[in-house]
mmCIF file of C-alpha atoms and ligand atoms in Angstrom:
data_model
loop_
_atom_site.group_PDB
_atom_site.id
_atom_site.type_symbol
_atom_site.label_atom_id
_atom_site.label_comp_id
_atom_site.label_asym_id
_atom_site.label_seq_id
_atom_site.Cartn_x
_atom_site.Cartn_y
_atom_site.Cartn_z
ATOM 1 C CA MET N 120 20.741 -53.724 1.174
ATOM 2 C CA THR N 121 18.882 -50.682 2.444
ATOM 3 C CA ARG N 122 15.126 -51.278 2.418
ATOM 4 C CA ILE N 123 12.621 -48.483 1.895
ATOM 5 C CA LEU N 124 8.852 -48.706 2.315
ATOM 6 C CA ILE N 125 6.812 -46.508 -0.034
ATOM 7 C CA ALA N 126 3.286 -45.852 1.270
ATOM 8 C CA GLU N 127 1.520 -44.017 -1.541
ATOM 9 C CA ASP N 128 -1.879 -44.673 -3.123
ATOM 10 C CA GLU N 129 -1.288 -42.609 -6.252
ATOM 11 C CA GLN N 130 0.156 -45.180 -8.656
ATOM 12 C CA ARG N 131 1.978 -42.629 -10.781
ATOM 13 C CA ILE N 132 3.858 -41.192 -7.817
ATOM 14 C CA ALA N 133 4.496 -44.596 -6.204
ATOM 15 C CA THR N 134 6.048 -45.855 -9.450
ATOM 16 C CA PHE N 135 8.078 -42.688 -9.894
ATOM 17 C CA VAL N 136 9.549 -42.957 -6.387
ATOM 18 C CA ASP N 137 10.001 -46.725 -6.668
ATOM 19 C CA LYS N 138 11.900 -46.575 -9.965
ATOM 20 C CA GLY N 139 14.131 -43.782 -8.745
ATOM 21 C CA LEU N 140 15.012 -45.525 -5.481
ATOM 22 C CA LYS N 141 15.694 -48.849 -7.195
ATOM 23 C CA GLY N 142 17.862 -47.048 -9.735
ATOM 24 C CA ASN N 143 19.913 -45.749 -6.838
ATOM 25 C CA GLY N 144 20.473 -49.169 -5.334
ATOM 26 C CA PHE N 145 17.713 -49.316 -2.725
ATOM 27 C CA SER N 146 15.386 -52.234 -2.193
ATOM 28 C CA THR N 147 11.724 -51.157 -2.021
ATOM 29 C CA ALA N 148 8.185 -52.227 -1.242
ATOM 30 C CA ILE N 149 5.025 -50.312 -2.135
ATOM 31 C CA VAL N 150 1.775 -50.254 -0.175
ATOM 32 C CA GLY N 151 -1.313 -48.304 -1.201
ATOM 33 C CA ASP N 152 -3.287 -47.816 2.018
ATOM 34 C CA GLY N 153 -2.718 -46.805 5.621
ATOM 35 C CA ASP N 154 -3.420 -50.151 7.277
ATOM 36 C CA ALA N 155 -0.960 -51.977 5.034
ATOM 37 C CA ALA N 156 1.532 -49.171 5.611
ATOM 38 C CA LEU N 157 1.339 -49.628 9.366
ATOM 39 C CA GLU N 158 1.544 -53.417 9.168
ATOM 40 C CA PHE N 159 4.550 -53.368 6.830
ATOM 41 C CA ALA N 160 6.269 -50.645 8.839
ATOM 42 C CA LEU N 161 5.817 -52.576 12.091
ATOM 43 C CA THR N 162 6.990 -55.921 10.772
ATOM 44 C CA GLY N 163 8.975 -55.391 7.594
ATOM 45 C CA GLY N 164 12.398 -54.351 8.933
ATOM 46 C CA PHE N 165 12.575 -51.215 6.798
ATOM 47 C CA ASP N 166 15.385 -48.683 7.102
ATOM 48 C CA LEU N 167 13.220 -45.760 6.025
ATOM 49 C CA ILE N 168 9.595 -45.016 5.172
ATOM 50 C CA VAL N 169 8.273 -42.612 2.535
ATOM 51 C CA LEU N 170 4.764 -41.918 3.784
ATOM 52 C CA ASP N 171 1.981 -40.170 1.913
ATOM 53 C CA ILE N 172 -0.412 -38.271 4.210
ATOM 54 C CA GLY N 173 -3.524 -38.694 2.060
ATOM 55 C CA LEU N 174 -3.825 -42.489 2.192
ATOM 56 C CA PRO N 175 -7.117 -44.417 2.056
ATOM 57 C CA GLY N 176 -8.176 -46.006 5.336
ATOM 58 C CA ARG N 177 -5.821 -44.813 8.047
ATOM 59 C CA ASP N 178 -4.194 -41.561 6.893
ATOM 60 C CA GLY N 179 -0.472 -40.909 7.095
ATOM 61 C CA PHE N 180 -0.716 -38.945 10.338
ATOM 62 C CA SER N 181 -2.447 -41.859 12.013
ATOM 63 C CA VAL N 182 0.169 -44.318 10.696
ATOM 64 C CA LEU N 183 2.924 -42.084 12.001
ATOM 65 C CA ARG N 184 1.366 -41.731 15.461
ATOM 66 C CA ALA N 185 0.812 -45.488 15.731
ATOM 67 C CA LEU N 186 4.424 -46.161 14.755
ATOM 68 C CA ARG N 187 5.836 -43.760 17.297
ATOM 69 C CA GLU N 188 3.481 -45.103 19.987
ATOM 70 C CA ALA N 189 4.860 -48.547 19.206
ATOM 71 C CA HIS N 190 8.371 -47.072 19.650
ATOM 72 C CA VAL N 191 9.325 -47.778 16.053
ATOM 73 C CA GLY N 192 12.035 -45.205 15.353
ATOM 74 C CA THR N 193 12.417 -45.842 11.599
ATOM 75 C CA PRO N 194 13.037 -42.505 9.828
ATOM 76 C CA VAL N 195 9.903 -41.239 8.082
ATOM 77 C CA ILE N 196 9.721 -38.775 5.194
ATOM 78 C CA VAL N 197 6.193 -37.487 4.782
ATOM 79 C CA LEU N 198 4.744 -36.639 1.365
ATOM 80 C CA THR N 199 1.917 -34.188 1.434
ATOM 81 C CA ALA N 200 -0.301 -32.579 -1.143
ATOM 82 C CA ARG N 201 -1.712 -30.397 1.573
ATOM 83 C CA ASP N 202 0.868 -27.702 1.674
ATOM 84 C CA SER N 203 -0.707 -25.747 4.507
ATOM 85 C CA VAL N 204 1.578 -24.952 7.408
ATOM 86 C CA ARG N 205 -0.881 -26.466 9.879
ATOM 87 C CA ASP N 206 -0.799 -29.944 8.351
ATOM 88 C CA THR N 207 2.943 -29.911 7.998
ATOM 89 C CA VAL N 208 3.466 -28.905 11.613
ATOM 90 C CA ALA N 209 1.020 -31.585 12.718
ATOM 91 C CA GLY N 210 3.014 -34.111 10.691
ATOM 92 C CA LEU N 211 6.280 -33.157 12.269
ATOM 93 C CA GLU N 212 4.798 -33.209 15.767
ATOM 94 C CA GLY N 213 3.531 -36.663 14.971
ATOM 95 C CA GLY N 214 7.120 -37.829 14.598
ATOM 96 C CA ALA N 215 8.044 -37.323 10.950
ATOM 97 C CA ASP N 216 11.724 -36.657 10.319
ATOM 98 C CA ASP N 217 11.179 -34.693 7.170
ATOM 99 C CA TRP N 218 8.423 -33.785 4.739
ATOM 100 C CA MET N 219 8.011 -32.882 1.103
ATOM 101 C CA THR N 220 5.192 -31.110 -0.661
ATOM 102 C CA LYS N 221 3.975 -32.567 -3.941
ATOM 103 C CA PRO N 222 4.962 -32.138 -6.661
ATOM 104 C CA PHE N 223 8.642 -32.681 -6.000
ATOM 105 C CA ARG N 224 11.678 -33.658 -8.025
ATOM 106 C CA PHE N 225 13.084 -37.118 -7.400
ATOM 107 C CA GLU N 226 16.482 -35.605 -6.720
ATOM 108 C CA GLU N 227 15.062 -33.641 -3.775
ATOM 109 C CA LEU N 228 13.569 -36.766 -2.273
ATOM 110 C CA LEU N 229 16.778 -38.717 -2.824
ATOM 111 C CA ALA N 230 18.819 -36.050 -1.030
ATOM 112 C CA ARG N 231 16.505 -36.291 1.982
ATOM 113 C CA VAL N 232 16.489 -40.081 1.941
ATOM 114 C CA ARG N 233 20.295 -40.112 1.963
ATOM 115 C CA LEU N 234 20.407 -37.533 4.714
ATOM 116 C CA ARG N 235 17.973 -39.473 6.936
ATOM 117 C CA LEU N 236 19.771 -42.756 6.379
ATOM 118 C CA ARG N 237 23.108 -41.208 7.166
ATOM 119 C CA THR N 238 21.960 -39.983 10.556
ATOM 120 C CA GLY N 239 21.982 -43.561 11.773
ATOM 121 C CA ASP N 240 24.787 -44.877 9.607
ATOM 122 C CA ARG N 241 28.352 -43.669 9.853
ATOM 123 C CA SER N 242 29.646 -45.440 6.758
ATOM 124 C CA PRO N 243 31.885 -43.206 4.653
ATOM 125 C CA GLU N 244 30.098 -41.414 1.882
ATOM 126 C CA VAL N 245 31.233 -40.833 -1.681
ATOM 127 C CA THR N 246 31.682 -37.097 -2.139
ATOM 128 C CA VAL N 247 33.459 -36.957 -5.501
ATOM 129 C CA LEU N 248 32.223 -38.746 -8.623
ATOM 130 C CA LYS N 249 34.779 -39.331 -11.386
ATOM 131 C CA ALA N 250 34.961 -40.359 -15.035
ATOM 132 C CA GLY N 251 38.402 -40.051 -16.616
ATOM 133 C CA ASP N 252 39.671 -36.507 -16.042
ATOM 134 C CA LEU N 253 36.166 -35.281 -15.183
ATOM 135 C CA ALA N 254 35.239 -35.007 -11.509
ATOM 136 C CA LEU N 255 32.174 -33.695 -9.709
ATOM 137 C CA ASP N 256 32.372 -32.627 -6.079
ATOM 138 C CA LEU N 257 29.000 -33.338 -4.458
ATOM 139 C CA ARG N 258 29.644 -30.946 -1.580
ATOM 140 C CA THR N 259 30.815 -27.854 -3.463
ATOM 141 C CA ARG N 260 28.654 -28.796 -6.502
ATOM 142 C CA ARG N 261 31.524 -27.867 -8.815
ATOM 143 C CA ALA N 262 32.918 -29.866 -11.696
ATOM 144 C CA GLN N 263 36.581 -30.264 -12.444
ATOM 145 C CA VAL N 264 38.105 -31.081 -15.840
ATOM 146 C CA GLY N 265 41.825 -31.619 -15.397
ATOM 147 C CA ALA N 266 43.002 -28.545 -13.507
ATOM 148 C CA LEU N 267 39.996 -26.455 -14.541
ATOM 149 C CA THR N 268 37.198 -25.829 -12.035
ATOM 150 C CA ILE N 269 33.733 -25.270 -13.518
ATOM 151 C CA ASP N 270 30.700 -23.718 -11.842
ATOM 152 C CA LEU N 271 27.361 -25.371 -12.591
ATOM 153 C CA THR N 272 23.771 -24.261 -12.193
ATOM 154 C CA ALA N 273 21.580 -26.358 -9.880
ATOM 155 C CA ARG N 274 20.001 -28.298 -12.777
ATOM 156 C CA GLU N 275 23.301 -28.775 -14.590
ATOM 157 C CA PHE N 276 24.715 -30.227 -11.402
ATOM 158 C CA VAL N 277 21.860 -32.723 -10.984
ATOM 159 C CA LEU N 278 22.107 -33.703 -14.649
ATOM 160 C CA LEU N 279 25.850 -34.250 -14.517
ATOM 161 C CA GLU N 280 25.517 -36.218 -11.280
ATOM 162 C CA LEU N 281 22.989 -38.472 -13.023
ATOM 163 C CA PHE N 282 25.402 -39.149 -15.908
ATOM 164 C CA LEU N 283 28.315 -39.801 -13.562
ATOM 165 C CA ARG N 284 26.271 -42.275 -11.528
ATOM 166 C CA HIS N 285 25.470 -44.211 -14.727
ATOM 167 C CA PRO N 286 28.671 -44.170 -16.780
ATOM 168 C CA GLY N 287 28.482 -45.904 -20.163
ATOM 169 C CA GLN N 288 24.726 -46.317 -19.826
ATOM 170 C CA VAL N 289 22.281 -44.772 -22.307
ATOM 171 C CA LEU N 290 19.828 -42.510 -20.503
ATOM 172 C CA THR N 291 16.631 -41.707 -22.375
ATOM 173 C CA ARG N 292 15.164 -38.212 -22.405
ATOM 174 C CA GLY N 293 12.247 -39.563 -20.365
ATOM 175 C CA GLN N 294 14.535 -40.974 -17.682
ATOM 176 C CA ILE N 295 16.490 -37.744 -17.519
ATOM 177 C CA LEU N 296 13.316 -35.615 -17.396
ATOM 178 C CA SER N 297 11.777 -37.586 -14.580
ATOM 179 C CA HIS N 298 15.011 -37.656 -12.590
ATOM 180 C CA VAL N 299 16.086 -34.050 -12.976
ATOM 181 C CA TRP N 300 12.788 -32.237 -13.501
ATOM 182 C CA GLY N 301 10.224 -34.470 -11.810
ATOM 183 C CA TYR N 302 7.186 -36.368 -12.964
ATOM 184 C CA ASP N 303 5.089 -33.298 -13.673
ATOM 185 C CA PHE N 304 7.250 -32.118 -16.533
ATOM 186 C CA ASP N 305 5.919 -32.079 -20.106
ATOM 187 C CA PRO N 306 7.488 -35.120 -21.859
ATOM 188 C CA GLY N 307 7.511 -33.234 -25.175
ATOM 189 C CA SER N 308 9.810 -30.565 -23.807
ATOM 190 C CA ASN N 309 13.301 -30.132 -25.282
ATOM 191 C CA VAL N 310 14.712 -28.975 -21.959
ATOM 192 C CA VAL N 311 16.961 -32.060 -21.715
ATOM 193 C CA ASP N 312 18.667 -31.236 -25.027
ATOM 194 C CA VAL N 313 19.102 -27.636 -23.958
ATOM 195 C CA TYR N 314 20.813 -28.653 -20.711
ATOM 196 C CA VAL N 315 22.993 -31.281 -22.375
ATOM 197 C CA ARG N 316 24.185 -28.575 -24.783
ATOM 198 C CA ALA N 317 24.919 -26.291 -21.833
ATOM 199 C CA LEU N 318 26.946 -29.025 -20.119
ATOM 200 C CA ARG N 319 28.907 -29.716 -23.320
ATOM 201 C CA LYS N 320 29.714 -26.061 -23.622
ATOM 202 C CA LYS N 321 31.142 -26.065 -20.127
ATOM 203 C CA LEU N 322 32.814 -29.482 -20.099
ATOM 204 C CA GLY N 323 33.794 -30.069 -23.717
ATOM 205 C CA ASP N 324 31.876 -31.327 -26.763
ATOM 206 C CA ARG N 325 32.718 -34.992 -26.554
ATOM 207 C CA ARG N 326 31.909 -35.343 -22.873
ATOM 208 C CA ILE N 327 28.313 -36.440 -23.398
ATOM 209 C CA GLU N 328 27.467 -38.588 -26.443
ATOM 210 C CA THR N 329 24.201 -38.460 -28.346
ATOM 211 C CA VAL N 330 22.879 -41.965 -29.005
ATOM 212 C CA ARG N 331 20.584 -41.512 -31.991
ATOM 213 C CA GLY N 332 16.944 -42.289 -31.349
ATOM 214 C CA MET N 333 17.690 -43.286 -27.742
ATOM 215 C CA GLY N 334 19.160 -40.559 -25.609
ATOM 216 C CA TYR N 335 22.498 -39.604 -24.135
ATOM 217 C CA ARG N 336 25.460 -41.377 -22.641
ATOM 218 C CA LEU N 337 28.577 -40.516 -20.673
ATOM 219 C CA PRO N 338 31.223 -42.534 -22.547
HETATM 220 CA CA1 CA D 657 -2.560 -39.879 -1.630
#
């Protein structure tokens, strides 16, 4: 199983990333300071590291430099709240493979994680998700129902991908919000219902079931 180290001291973000990665089949470990991050990264046999820059103790830049000096080539995705160009460039020069500015949507992080892991792994990748006569092409980002091709907006695509990756499973509004819109979204928002309605309009009414008091499900 692919192992990912999450070095993040903000509990809310660490949990958000951890849940999302586990839900997508990754094995994870969380550390909350720079010294633990370096120790785990050096000895833990991780396939990828998600590294916050603003860590207590040793900061993320220092962890990154120490790793590269030790010739540890594990892919690193840097998380930064400091969205200045200078810090980002410094991070990349320090050997980061990619970076994300907070706040971010989980889906964006997941795409980068997959991309970084793929660089070193040539295993064939699933590019079309299917459920009955419904198919979603992950490259063209278009849905297909029978012979009919359907264009989706960016959010509709992410939402449908989420349903297709969890067929038969009830997804709560909270799960959908955090996956598609990110952790900073207002939990009282009805945006999930609005987008489910939009998907039904495009794909057919019975495609996504409402499970009363719980959420939605792809039957
Ligand atoms: Ca931090």
